[in-house]
mmCIF file of C-alpha atoms and ligand atoms in Angstrom:
data_model
loop_
_atom_site.group_PDB
_atom_site.id
_atom_site.type_symbol
_atom_site.label_atom_id
_atom_site.label_comp_id
_atom_site.label_asym_id
_atom_site.label_seq_id
_atom_site.Cartn_x
_atom_site.Cartn_y
_atom_site.Cartn_z
ATOM 1 C CA MET T 1 0.107 17.641 -19.667
ATOM 2 C CA ILE T 2 0.084 18.554 -15.986
ATOM 3 C CA THR T 3 3.390 19.958 -14.839
ATOM 4 C CA LYS T 4 2.488 21.671 -11.603
ATOM 5 C CA SER T 5 2.449 18.644 -9.337
ATOM 6 C CA LYS T 6 3.191 19.574 -5.731
ATOM 7 C CA GLY T 7 4.369 17.800 -2.611
ATOM 8 C CA ILE T 8 2.310 17.286 0.529
ATOM 9 C CA ARG T 9 3.546 17.520 4.094
ATOM 10 C CA LEU T 10 1.700 16.462 7.220
ATOM 11 C CA GLU T 11 3.173 17.720 10.476
ATOM 12 C CA HIS T 12 2.060 15.973 13.667
ATOM 13 C CA ILE T 13 -1.489 15.428 12.463
ATOM 14 C CA SER T 14 -4.076 13.910 14.811
ATOM 15 C CA LYS T 15 -7.804 13.343 14.421
ATOM 16 C CA ILE T 16 -9.977 12.615 17.422
ATOM 17 C CA TYR T 17 -13.312 10.823 17.110
ATOM 18 C CA GLU T 18 -15.762 9.608 19.670
ATOM 19 C CA ASP T 19 -16.072 5.840 19.806
ATOM 20 C CA PRO T 20 -19.837 5.246 19.448
ATOM 21 C CA LYS T 21 -19.694 2.112 21.632
ATOM 22 C CA THR T 22 -17.854 3.506 24.644
ATOM 23 C CA GLY T 23 -18.613 7.210 24.144
ATOM 24 C CA LYS T 24 -14.901 7.879 24.727
ATOM 25 C CA ASP T 25 -12.620 9.908 22.458
ATOM 26 C CA PHE T 26 -9.864 8.104 20.584
ATOM 27 C CA LYS T 27 -7.249 9.129 18.056
ATOM 28 C CA ALA T 28 -8.204 7.725 14.633
ATOM 29 C CA VAL T 29 -4.964 9.334 13.416
ATOM 30 C CA ASP T 30 -2.271 9.808 16.024
ATOM 31 C CA ASN T 31 0.585 12.284 15.502
ATOM 32 C CA ALA T 32 1.210 11.403 11.855
ATOM 33 C CA SER T 33 4.059 13.174 10.093
ATOM 34 C CA ILE T 34 4.441 12.455 6.392
ATOM 35 C CA ILE T 35 6.493 14.017 3.604
ATOM 36 C CA ILE T 36 5.361 13.283 0.047
ATOM 37 C CA GLU T 37 7.627 14.502 -2.741
ATOM 38 C CA PRO T 38 6.091 16.043 -5.878
ATOM 39 C CA GLY T 39 5.298 13.533 -8.632
ATOM 40 C CA LYS T 40 5.585 10.470 -6.393
ATOM 41 C CA PHE T 41 3.041 7.698 -6.035
ATOM 42 C CA VAL T 42 2.576 7.104 -2.320
ATOM 43 C CA THR T 43 0.270 4.524 -0.767
ATOM 44 C CA LEU T 44 -1.292 4.510 2.676
ATOM 45 C CA LEU T 45 -1.519 0.818 3.512
ATOM 46 C CA GLY T 46 -2.956 -0.871 6.569
ATOM 47 C CA PRO T 47 -5.809 -2.982 7.909
ATOM 48 C CA SER T 48 -9.384 -1.770 7.990
ATOM 49 C CA GLY T 49 -9.928 0.935 10.600
ATOM 50 C CA CYS T 50 -6.272 1.994 10.908
ATOM 51 C CA GLY T 51 -6.986 5.600 9.827
ATOM 52 C CA LYS T 52 -6.155 5.614 6.105
ATOM 53 C CA THR T 53 -9.381 7.212 4.872
ATOM 54 C CA THR T 54 -9.359 9.739 7.709
ATOM 55 C CA THR T 55 -5.825 10.791 6.741
ATOM 56 C CA LEU T 56 -6.791 11.116 3.077
ATOM 57 C CA ARG T 57 -9.963 13.065 3.898
ATOM 58 C CA MET T 58 -7.928 15.504 5.985
ATOM 59 C CA ILE T 59 -5.612 16.063 3.001
ATOM 60 C CA ALA T 60 -8.657 16.600 0.769
ATOM 61 C CA GLY T 61 -10.268 18.930 3.296
ATOM 62 C CA PHE T 62 -13.389 16.840 4.033
ATOM 63 C CA GLU T 63 -12.192 16.523 7.642
ATOM 64 C CA SER T 64 -10.064 18.904 9.641
ATOM 65 C CA PRO T 65 -7.260 17.766 11.918
ATOM 66 C CA ASP T 66 -7.545 18.334 15.678
ATOM 67 C CA GLU T 67 -3.778 18.785 15.872
ATOM 68 C CA GLY T 68 -1.038 19.551 13.386
ATOM 69 C CA GLU T 69 -0.719 21.288 10.048
ATOM 70 C CA ILE T 70 -1.013 20.110 6.442
ATOM 71 C CA TYR T 71 1.014 21.792 3.687
ATOM 72 C CA LEU T 72 0.515 21.669 -0.060
ATOM 73 C CA GLY T 73 3.868 22.664 -1.477
ATOM 74 C CA ASP T 74 4.937 25.360 1.008
ATOM 75 C CA ASP T 75 1.434 26.573 1.819
ATOM 76 C CA PRO T 76 -0.499 25.591 4.952
ATOM 77 C CA ILE T 77 -3.946 24.410 3.822
ATOM 78 C CA ASN T 78 -5.779 23.469 7.045
ATOM 79 C CA LYS T 79 -8.157 26.380 6.684
ATOM 80 C CA LEU T 80 -8.967 25.894 2.990
ATOM 81 C CA THR T 81 -12.215 24.219 1.911
ATOM 82 C CA PRO T 82 -11.877 21.145 -0.372
ATOM 83 C CA ASN T 83 -12.573 23.073 -3.596
ATOM 84 C CA LYS T 84 -9.780 25.563 -2.783
ATOM 85 C CA ARG T 85 -7.148 22.887 -2.172
ATOM 86 C CA ASP T 86 -5.978 21.952 -5.644
ATOM 87 C CA THR T 87 -6.508 18.254 -4.896
ATOM 88 C CA ALA T 88 -8.966 15.856 -6.555
ATOM 89 C CA MET T 89 -10.312 12.610 -5.160
ATOM 90 C CA VAL T 90 -11.245 9.323 -6.837
ATOM 91 C CA PHE T 91 -13.639 7.335 -4.661
ATOM 92 C CA GLN T 92 -14.298 3.607 -4.327
ATOM 93 C CA SER T 93 -17.936 4.172 -5.238
ATOM 94 C CA TYR T 94 -16.968 6.309 -8.308
ATOM 95 C CA ALA T 95 -19.460 8.980 -7.158
ATOM 96 C CA LEU T 96 -20.540 9.714 -10.760
ATOM 97 C CA PHE T 97 -23.750 11.535 -11.668
ATOM 98 C CA PRO T 98 -26.010 8.749 -13.018
ATOM 99 C CA HIS T 99 -28.273 11.117 -14.994
ATOM 100 C CA TYR T 100 -25.295 12.672 -16.840
ATOM 101 C CA ASN T 101 -23.440 11.162 -19.773
ATOM 102 C CA VAL T 102 -19.686 10.555 -19.725
ATOM 103 C CA PHE T 103 -18.869 13.953 -21.254
ATOM 104 C CA ASP T 104 -20.948 15.901 -18.742
ATOM 105 C CA ASN T 105 -19.570 13.910 -15.798
ATOM 106 C CA VAL T 106 -16.026 14.755 -16.825
ATOM 107 C CA ALA T 107 -16.892 18.346 -17.798
ATOM 108 C CA TYR T 108 -18.592 19.112 -14.469
ATOM 109 C CA GLY T 109 -15.569 20.574 -12.661
ATOM 110 C CA LEU T 110 -14.664 22.701 -15.687
ATOM 111 C CA LYS T 111 -18.184 24.127 -16.009
ATOM 112 C CA ILE T 112 -18.058 25.173 -12.353
ATOM 113 C CA ARG T 113 -14.784 26.942 -13.130
ATOM 114 C CA GLN T 114 -16.613 28.706 -15.976
ATOM 115 C CA LEU T 115 -14.282 27.733 -18.799
ATOM 116 C CA SER T 116 -15.421 28.427 -22.372
ATOM 117 C CA HIS T 117 -17.271 25.762 -24.393
ATOM 118 C CA GLU T 118 -14.292 25.180 -26.662
ATOM 119 C CA GLU T 119 -11.830 24.879 -23.793
ATOM 120 C CA ILE T 120 -14.083 22.418 -21.997
ATOM 121 C CA ARG T 121 -14.545 20.270 -25.115
ATOM 122 C CA LYS T 122 -10.811 20.182 -25.797
ATOM 123 C CA LYS T 123 -9.826 19.304 -22.222
ATOM 124 C CA VAL T 124 -12.530 16.648 -21.818
ATOM 125 C CA MET T 125 -11.684 14.961 -25.137
ATOM 126 C CA ASP T 126 -7.956 14.959 -24.287
ATOM 127 C CA ILE T 127 -8.576 13.365 -20.915
ATOM 128 C CA LEU T 128 -11.007 10.789 -22.336
ATOM 129 C CA GLU T 129 -8.278 9.777 -24.754
ATOM 130 C CA LEU T 130 -5.782 9.485 -21.885
ATOM 131 C CA VAL T 131 -8.074 7.075 -19.992
ATOM 132 C CA GLU T 132 -8.996 5.282 -23.246
ATOM 133 C CA LEU T 133 -12.664 6.247 -23.304
ATOM 134 C CA GLN T 134 -12.663 8.093 -26.628
ATOM 135 C CA GLY T 135 -15.947 7.539 -28.464
ATOM 136 C CA MET T 136 -17.819 6.887 -25.193
ATOM 137 C CA GLU T 137 -18.605 10.519 -24.352
ATOM 138 C CA GLY T 138 -22.330 10.208 -25.162
ATOM 139 C CA ARG T 139 -22.941 7.117 -22.995
ATOM 140 C CA MET T 140 -24.855 7.353 -19.756
ATOM 141 C CA THR T 141 -22.642 6.197 -16.891
ATOM 142 C CA ASN T 142 -25.085 3.453 -15.861
ATOM 143 C CA GLN T 143 -24.450 1.834 -19.263
ATOM 144 C CA LEU T 144 -20.760 1.416 -18.444
ATOM 145 C CA SER T 145 -18.864 -1.485 -16.860
ATOM 146 C CA GLY T 146 -17.252 -1.011 -13.452
ATOM 147 C CA GLY T 147 -13.846 -0.528 -15.047
ATOM 148 C CA GLN T 148 -15.185 2.110 -17.451
ATOM 149 C CA GLN T 149 -16.953 3.929 -14.634
ATOM 150 C CA GLN T 150 -13.705 4.037 -12.715
ATOM 151 C CA ARG T 151 -11.978 5.501 -15.798
ATOM 152 C CA VAL T 152 -14.643 8.229 -15.929
ATOM 153 C CA ALA T 153 -14.035 8.956 -12.245
ATOM 154 C CA LEU T 154 -10.297 9.180 -12.919
ATOM 155 C CA ALA T 155 -10.875 11.441 -15.945
ATOM 156 C CA ARG T 156 -13.120 13.705 -13.902
ATOM 157 C CA ALA T 157 -10.431 14.069 -11.231
ATOM 158 C CA LEU T 158 -7.627 14.663 -13.750
ATOM 159 C CA VAL T 159 -9.448 17.119 -15.993
ATOM 160 C CA VAL T 160 -9.332 19.938 -13.436
ATOM 161 C CA GLU T 161 -5.528 19.601 -13.429
ATOM 162 C CA PRO T 162 -5.044 19.288 -9.682
ATOM 163 C CA SER T 163 -1.597 19.293 -8.076
ATOM 164 C CA VAL T 164 -2.360 16.116 -6.135
ATOM 165 C CA LEU T 165 -4.596 13.171 -6.956
ATOM 166 C CA LEU T 166 -6.154 11.264 -4.058
ATOM 167 C CA PHE T 167 -7.527 7.735 -4.330
ATOM 168 C CA ASP T 168 -9.564 5.928 -1.672
ATOM 169 C CA GLU T 169 -9.596 2.187 -2.468
ATOM 170 C CA PRO T 170 -10.678 2.971 -6.048
ATOM 171 C CA LEU T 171 -10.514 -0.620 -7.282
ATOM 172 C CA SER T 172 -12.288 -2.522 -4.513
ATOM 173 C CA ASN T 173 -15.558 -2.792 -6.456
ATOM 174 C CA LEU T 174 -13.880 -4.501 -9.417
ATOM 175 C CA ASP T 175 -13.183 -8.200 -9.883
ATOM 176 C CA ALA T 176 -9.673 -9.475 -9.217
ATOM 177 C CA LYS T 177 -8.475 -9.566 -12.837
ATOM 178 C CA LEU T 178 -9.755 -6.104 -13.705
ATOM 179 C CA ARG T 179 -8.180 -4.753 -10.516
ATOM 180 C CA VAL T 180 -4.769 -5.823 -11.777
ATOM 181 C CA VAL T 181 -5.397 -4.268 -15.224
ATOM 182 C CA MET T 182 -6.688 -1.006 -13.757
ATOM 183 C CA ARG T 183 -3.886 -0.629 -11.222
ATOM 184 C CA THR T 184 -1.333 -0.879 -14.037
ATOM 185 C CA GLU T 185 -3.255 1.775 -15.966
ATOM 186 C CA ILE T 186 -3.511 4.078 -12.972
ATOM 187 C CA ARG T 187 0.234 3.812 -12.489
ATOM 188 C CA ASN T 188 0.912 4.438 -16.211
ATOM 189 C CA ILE T 189 -1.362 7.471 -16.332
ATOM 190 C CA GLN T 190 0.139 8.891 -13.124
ATOM 191 C CA GLN T 191 3.633 8.504 -14.564
ATOM 192 C CA ARG T 192 2.685 10.041 -17.898
ATOM 193 C CA VAL T 193 0.998 13.022 -16.274
ATOM 194 C CA GLY T 194 3.683 13.322 -13.581
ATOM 195 C CA ILE T 195 1.137 14.089 -10.882
ATOM 196 C CA THR T 196 1.586 13.460 -7.155
ATOM 197 C CA ALA T 197 -0.699 10.583 -6.129
ATOM 198 C CA ILE T 198 -1.770 9.467 -2.661
ATOM 199 C CA TYR T 199 -3.524 6.124 -2.751
ATOM 200 C CA VAL T 200 -5.330 4.315 0.060
ATOM 201 C CA THR T 201 -5.616 0.539 0.071
ATOM 202 C CA HIS T 202 -5.639 -2.425 2.443
ATOM 203 C CA ASP T 203 -4.302 -4.653 -0.347
ATOM 204 C CA GLN T 204 -0.561 -5.152 0.013
ATOM 205 C CA SER T 205 0.016 -6.429 -3.522
ATOM 206 C CA GLU T 206 -1.750 -3.345 -4.925
ATOM 207 C CA ALA T 207 0.477 -1.154 -2.760
ATOM 208 C CA MET T 208 3.623 -2.983 -3.895
ATOM 209 C CA ALA T 209 2.682 -2.789 -7.583
ATOM 210 C CA LEU T 210 1.812 0.907 -7.569
ATOM 211 C CA SER T 211 4.016 2.729 -5.167
ATOM 212 C CA ASP T 212 7.239 4.675 -5.047
ATOM 213 C CA GLN T 213 6.706 4.817 -1.293
ATOM 214 C CA ILE T 214 4.462 2.903 1.083
ATOM 215 C CA ILE T 215 3.263 4.304 4.397
ATOM 216 C CA ILE T 216 2.123 1.512 6.683
ATOM 217 C CA MET T 217 -0.445 2.499 9.293
ATOM 218 C CA ASN T 218 -1.523 0.563 12.347
ATOM 219 C CA LYS T 219 -4.174 1.830 14.797
ATOM 220 C CA GLY T 220 -3.822 5.437 13.711
ATOM 221 C CA VAL T 221 -0.037 5.433 13.959
ATOM 222 C CA ILE T 222 2.497 5.344 11.126
ATOM 223 C CA ALA T 223 4.356 2.070 11.555
ATOM 224 C CA GLN T 224 6.867 2.480 8.710
ATOM 225 C CA VAL T 225 7.586 4.528 5.595
ATOM 226 C CA GLY T 226 9.721 3.208 2.770
ATOM 227 C CA THR T 227 9.977 1.833 -0.727
ATOM 228 C CA PRO T 228 8.259 -1.524 -1.301
ATOM 229 C CA GLU T 229 11.719 -3.164 -1.133
ATOM 230 C CA ASP T 230 12.659 -1.409 2.144
ATOM 231 C CA ILE T 231 9.462 -2.472 3.793
ATOM 232 C CA TYR T 232 9.567 -6.048 2.579
ATOM 233 C CA TYR T 233 13.232 -6.697 3.331
ATOM 234 C CA HIS T 234 13.629 -4.486 6.397
ATOM 235 C CA PRO T 235 10.280 -4.388 8.210
ATOM 236 C CA ALA T 236 10.385 -2.207 11.322
ATOM 237 C CA ASP T 237 8.416 -4.611 13.501
ATOM 238 C CA GLU T 238 6.376 -7.826 13.515
ATOM 239 C CA PHE T 239 3.185 -6.040 12.509
ATOM 240 C CA VAL T 240 4.766 -4.660 9.335
ATOM 241 C CA ALA T 241 6.542 -7.930 8.511
ATOM 242 C CA ASP T 242 3.309 -9.857 8.870
ATOM 243 C CA PHE T 243 1.143 -7.343 7.029
ATOM 244 C CA ILE T 244 3.379 -7.077 3.998
ATOM 245 C CA GLY T 245 3.785 -10.629 2.741
ATOM 246 C CA GLU T 246 4.174 -13.697 4.911
ATOM 247 C CA ALA T 247 6.763 -13.959 7.599
ATOM 248 C CA ASN T 248 8.085 -16.422 10.180
ATOM 249 C CA PHE T 249 9.208 -15.058 13.520
ATOM 250 C CA LEU T 250 11.896 -16.845 15.517
ATOM 251 C CA HIS T 251 12.516 -15.377 18.952
ATOM 252 C CA GLY T 252 16.017 -15.553 20.373
ATOM 253 C CA THR T 253 18.890 -13.726 22.040
ATOM 254 C CA LEU T 254 21.728 -11.943 20.323
ATOM 255 C CA THR T 255 24.753 -13.394 22.120
ATOM 256 C CA GLN T 256 27.854 -12.093 20.357
ATOM 257 C CA LYS T 257 28.627 -9.288 17.969
ATOM 258 C CA GLU T 258 31.573 -8.674 15.755
ATOM 259 C CA GLY T 259 31.539 -5.954 13.131
ATOM 260 C CA GLY T 260 28.065 -5.888 11.606
ATOM 261 C CA SER T 261 27.268 -9.583 12.255
ATOM 262 C CA GLY T 262 26.522 -11.689 15.288
ATOM 263 C CA MET T 263 25.150 -14.935 16.707
ATOM 264 C CA VAL T 264 21.549 -15.474 17.704
ATOM 265 C CA MET T 265 20.582 -18.304 20.041
ATOM 266 C CA ILE T 266 17.219 -19.800 19.086
ATOM 267 C CA GLY T 267 16.563 -22.314 21.865
ATOM 268 C CA ASP T 268 19.713 -24.480 21.881
ATOM 269 C CA TYR T 269 20.796 -23.505 18.402
ATOM 270 C CA ALA T 270 23.228 -20.789 17.512
ATOM 271 C CA MET T 271 22.978 -19.174 14.127
ATOM 272 C CA LYS T 272 25.020 -16.550 12.389
ATOM 273 C CA VAL T 273 23.223 -13.352 11.398
ATOM 274 C CA ASP T 274 24.201 -10.218 9.474
ATOM 275 C CA GLN T 275 23.147 -6.591 9.839
ATOM 276 C CA VAL T 276 22.593 -6.399 13.594
ATOM 277 C CA ASP T 277 24.154 -2.970 14.168
ATOM 278 C CA HIS T 278 20.868 -1.733 15.606
ATOM 279 C CA ILE T 279 20.603 -4.428 18.327
ATOM 280 C CA PRO T 280 22.737 -4.475 21.497
ATOM 281 C CA ALA T 281 24.503 -7.770 22.367
ATOM 282 C CA GLY T 282 22.674 -9.714 25.071
ATOM 283 C CA SER T 283 19.210 -8.439 24.131
ATOM 284 C CA ARG T 284 16.193 -10.391 22.987
ATOM 285 C CA CYS T 285 15.513 -10.191 19.278
ATOM 286 C CA THR T 286 13.277 -11.612 16.582
ATOM 287 C CA VAL T 287 14.492 -13.207 13.384
ATOM 288 C CA VAL T 288 12.176 -12.490 10.430
ATOM 289 C CA LEU T 289 12.413 -15.256 7.857
ATOM 290 C CA ARG T 290 10.358 -15.031 4.653
ATOM 291 C CA PRO T 291 8.914 -18.399 3.508
ATOM 292 C CA GLU T 292 10.602 -18.105 0.105
ATOM 293 C CA SER T 293 14.007 -17.281 1.609
ATOM 294 C CA ALA T 294 14.523 -20.683 3.231
ATOM 295 C CA THR T 295 14.772 -24.248 2.031
ATOM 296 C CA LEU T 296 14.935 -27.663 3.687
ATOM 297 C CA GLY T 297 18.050 -29.802 3.601
ATOM 298 C CA THR T 298 19.819 -32.644 5.363
ATOM 299 C CA GLU T 299 22.024 -30.038 6.984
ATOM 300 C CA GLY T 300 21.533 -26.336 7.721
ATOM 301 C CA GLN T 301 21.100 -23.796 10.496
ATOM 302 C CA LEU T 302 18.056 -25.034 12.391
ATOM 303 C CA PRO T 303 16.977 -28.648 12.984
ATOM 304 C CA CYS T 304 13.269 -29.175 12.416
ATOM 305 C CA LYS T 305 10.524 -31.728 11.920
ATOM 306 C CA VAL T 306 8.251 -31.629 8.850
ATOM 307 C CA VAL T 307 4.525 -31.397 9.702
ATOM 308 C CA VAL T 308 3.090 -30.372 6.284
ATOM 309 C CA SER T 309 4.534 -31.143 2.856
ATOM 310 C CA CYS T 310 2.268 -30.166 0.014
ATOM 311 C CA PHE T 311 2.888 -29.799 -3.748
ATOM 312 C CA MET T 312 1.488 -26.469 -4.991
ATOM 313 C CA GLY T 313 2.754 -26.513 -8.580
ATOM 314 C CA SER T 314 5.235 -23.666 -8.592
ATOM 315 C CA TYR T 315 6.427 -24.508 -5.074
ATOM 316 C CA GLN T 316 6.439 -27.166 -2.377
ATOM 317 C CA ASN T 317 4.714 -25.841 0.703
ATOM 318 C CA TYR T 318 6.328 -26.984 3.962
ATOM 319 C CA HIS T 319 5.355 -26.409 7.538
ATOM 320 C CA VAL T 320 8.052 -27.455 9.964
ATOM 321 C CA MET T 321 8.478 -27.267 13.731
ATOM 322 C CA VAL T 322 11.650 -25.610 14.987
ATOM 323 C CA GLY T 323 11.345 -26.455 18.675
ATOM 324 C CA ASP T 324 7.870 -25.105 19.521
ATOM 325 C CA THR T 325 7.759 -22.642 16.619
ATOM 326 C CA LEU T 326 5.890 -23.373 13.408
ATOM 327 C CA VAL T 327 7.851 -22.215 10.370
ATOM 328 C CA LYS T 328 6.333 -22.002 6.876
ATOM 329 C CA LEU T 329 8.577 -22.490 3.864
ATOM 330 C CA MET T 330 8.034 -22.309 0.124
ATOM 331 C CA GLU T 331 10.503 -24.269 -1.960
ATOM 332 C CA TYR T 332 10.153 -22.896 -5.499
ATOM 333 C CA ASN T 333 10.761 -25.069 -8.616
ATOM 334 C CA PRO T 334 10.406 -28.284 -6.626
ATOM 335 C CA LYS T 335 10.459 -30.609 -9.660
ATOM 336 C CA HIS T 336 14.088 -31.711 -9.414
ATOM 337 C CA LYS T 337 14.554 -31.251 -5.686
ATOM 338 C CA HIS T 338 14.426 -33.756 -2.863
ATOM 339 C CA ILE T 339 10.959 -33.605 -1.308
ATOM 340 C CA PHE T 340 10.769 -34.111 2.452
ATOM 341 C CA LYS T 341 7.782 -36.026 3.794
ATOM 342 C CA VAL T 342 5.656 -35.390 6.857
ATOM 343 C CA GLY T 343 7.379 -36.756 9.969
ATOM 344 C CA GLU T 344 10.902 -36.485 8.572
ATOM 345 C CA ASN T 345 13.660 -34.618 10.372
ATOM 346 C CA ALA T 346 15.413 -31.949 8.354
ATOM 347 C CA PHE T 347 17.200 -28.627 8.668
ATOM 348 C CA VAL T 348 15.983 -25.167 7.754
ATOM 349 C CA ARG T 349 18.618 -23.581 5.501
ATOM 350 C CA PHE T 350 18.943 -19.975 4.510
ATOM 351 C CA ASN T 351 21.481 -17.392 3.581
ATOM 352 C CA PRO T 352 22.185 -15.120 6.613
ATOM 353 C CA CYS T 353 21.825 -12.070 4.378
ATOM 354 C CA ASP T 354 18.219 -13.070 3.588
ATOM 355 C CA ILE T 355 16.939 -12.732 7.136
ATOM 356 C CA HIS T 356 16.131 -9.559 9.019
ATOM 357 C CA ILE T 357 16.529 -9.021 12.767
ATOM 358 C CA ILE T 358 14.185 -6.787 14.748
HETATM 359 P P1 ADP H 401 -9.571 2.947 7.262
HETATM 360 O O1 ADP H 401 -9.817 3.827 6.086
HETATM 361 O O2 ADP H 401 -8.112 2.696 7.513
HETATM 362 O O3 ADP H 401 -10.334 1.666 7.200
HETATM 363 P P2 ADP H 401 -10.874 5.072 8.755
HETATM 364 O O4 ADP H 401 -9.950 6.220 8.608
HETATM 365 O O5 ADP H 401 -12.101 5.066 7.929
HETATM 366 O O6 ADP H 401 -10.058 3.695 8.589
HETATM 367 O O7 ADP H 401 -11.313 4.979 10.289
HETATM 368 C C1 ADP H 401 -10.407 5.020 11.372
HETATM 369 C C2 ADP H 401 -11.151 4.855 12.667
HETATM 370 O O8 ADP H 401 -11.968 6.008 12.881
HETATM 371 C C3 ADP H 401 -12.091 3.674 12.703
HETATM 372 O O9 ADP H 401 -12.101 3.141 13.995
HETATM 373 C C4 ADP H 401 -13.436 4.285 12.352
HETATM 374 O O10 ADP H 401 -14.490 3.532 12.886
HETATM 375 C C5 ADP H 401 -13.346 5.645 12.986
HETATM 376 N N1 ADP H 401 -14.116 6.687 12.310
HETATM 377 C C6 ADP H 401 -14.018 7.050 11.003
HETATM 378 N N2 ADP H 401 -14.850 8.072 10.718
HETATM 379 C C7 ADP H 401 -15.497 8.368 11.866
HETATM 380 C C8 ADP H 401 -16.502 9.339 12.241
HETATM 381 N N3 ADP H 401 -16.959 10.215 11.348
HETATM 382 N N4 ADP H 401 -16.911 9.323 13.531
HETATM 383 C C9 ADP H 401 -16.430 8.459 14.447
HETATM 384 N N5 ADP H 401 -15.490 7.523 14.168
HETATM 385 C C10 ADP H 401 -15.028 7.468 12.901
HETATM 386 MG MG1 MG H 402 -11.009 3.436 4.388
#
């Protein structure tokens, strides 16, 4: 339906606000450079206050950057007002007109563009079918469920055939189950239409489920850009590793290197690691170990003592002490495995290719 999706490029974008508490200026977005390819679904992910909404609002034109340039396709758009930008935004609060019915809410942007009656009717009905609201066009929006209201908001954004669709935490007002349903639908619709989508969320599972690319932000700065797999398996730093999923951090020293692998000393224990090209021998490093990547055994890489052993159904949840470091492990399918009890000595076991060194 929409074939003119465009890419977005941010070049060294910063936004300065005054902190109301201290009265001092700070950078809500700090030198952000982003390239978003046409037709991709890209998520800005990070904790509350990290600058996601500010970034999105600068792309939409509701805020202007203090530094840098934003491009839509090849065109600089900093100076364009929101309605000239060929982007459309879906808000958390839906922002529907309560005194309009579904049809008129969706038709609004087309009426402003002065399309004919017939054109408007055709486009609105097509879009309502796409978001599965056919037959609902006469309802007032306050007679709709949260999920239906969000579909109307999505239809209203799509109907004007923008080149880029922007979403600011659109599902946070819905209950957990409906959020999962709606995120799958948003992804399906985006794929069918082929539109570029930029989606803001603080929910890492939402970001993983939706995205071609995730941009992780921390305190106004882009911490990492990558596919969900890149970011999960190769986090750039401890912040990213901890924000996306759960992670254990073991601090040590990289003692020897040979080819792409090496030895890390964690306290008194030496363990073999792979993929350490990026770390010089002799330097301090951190081993990132995902809870599901390790198991407990009577032998293994790191001796430990069990401090929590808890049956969770699909996995046995262990907390163990490796020296002074608490390590959390999830042993999946525990039914036929040996279960270690609190107080027992054991070894943490893992495949060297399942850990990541930063
Ligand atoms: P996020 O969407 O990631 O939660 P925001 O982009 O909304 O974060 O905000 C980033 C930072 O900028 C926060 O510290 C926030 O308080 C601040 N901020 C946002 N809008 C304004 C504003 N209009 N004036 C001053 N500070 C603001
Ligand atoms: Mg926000």
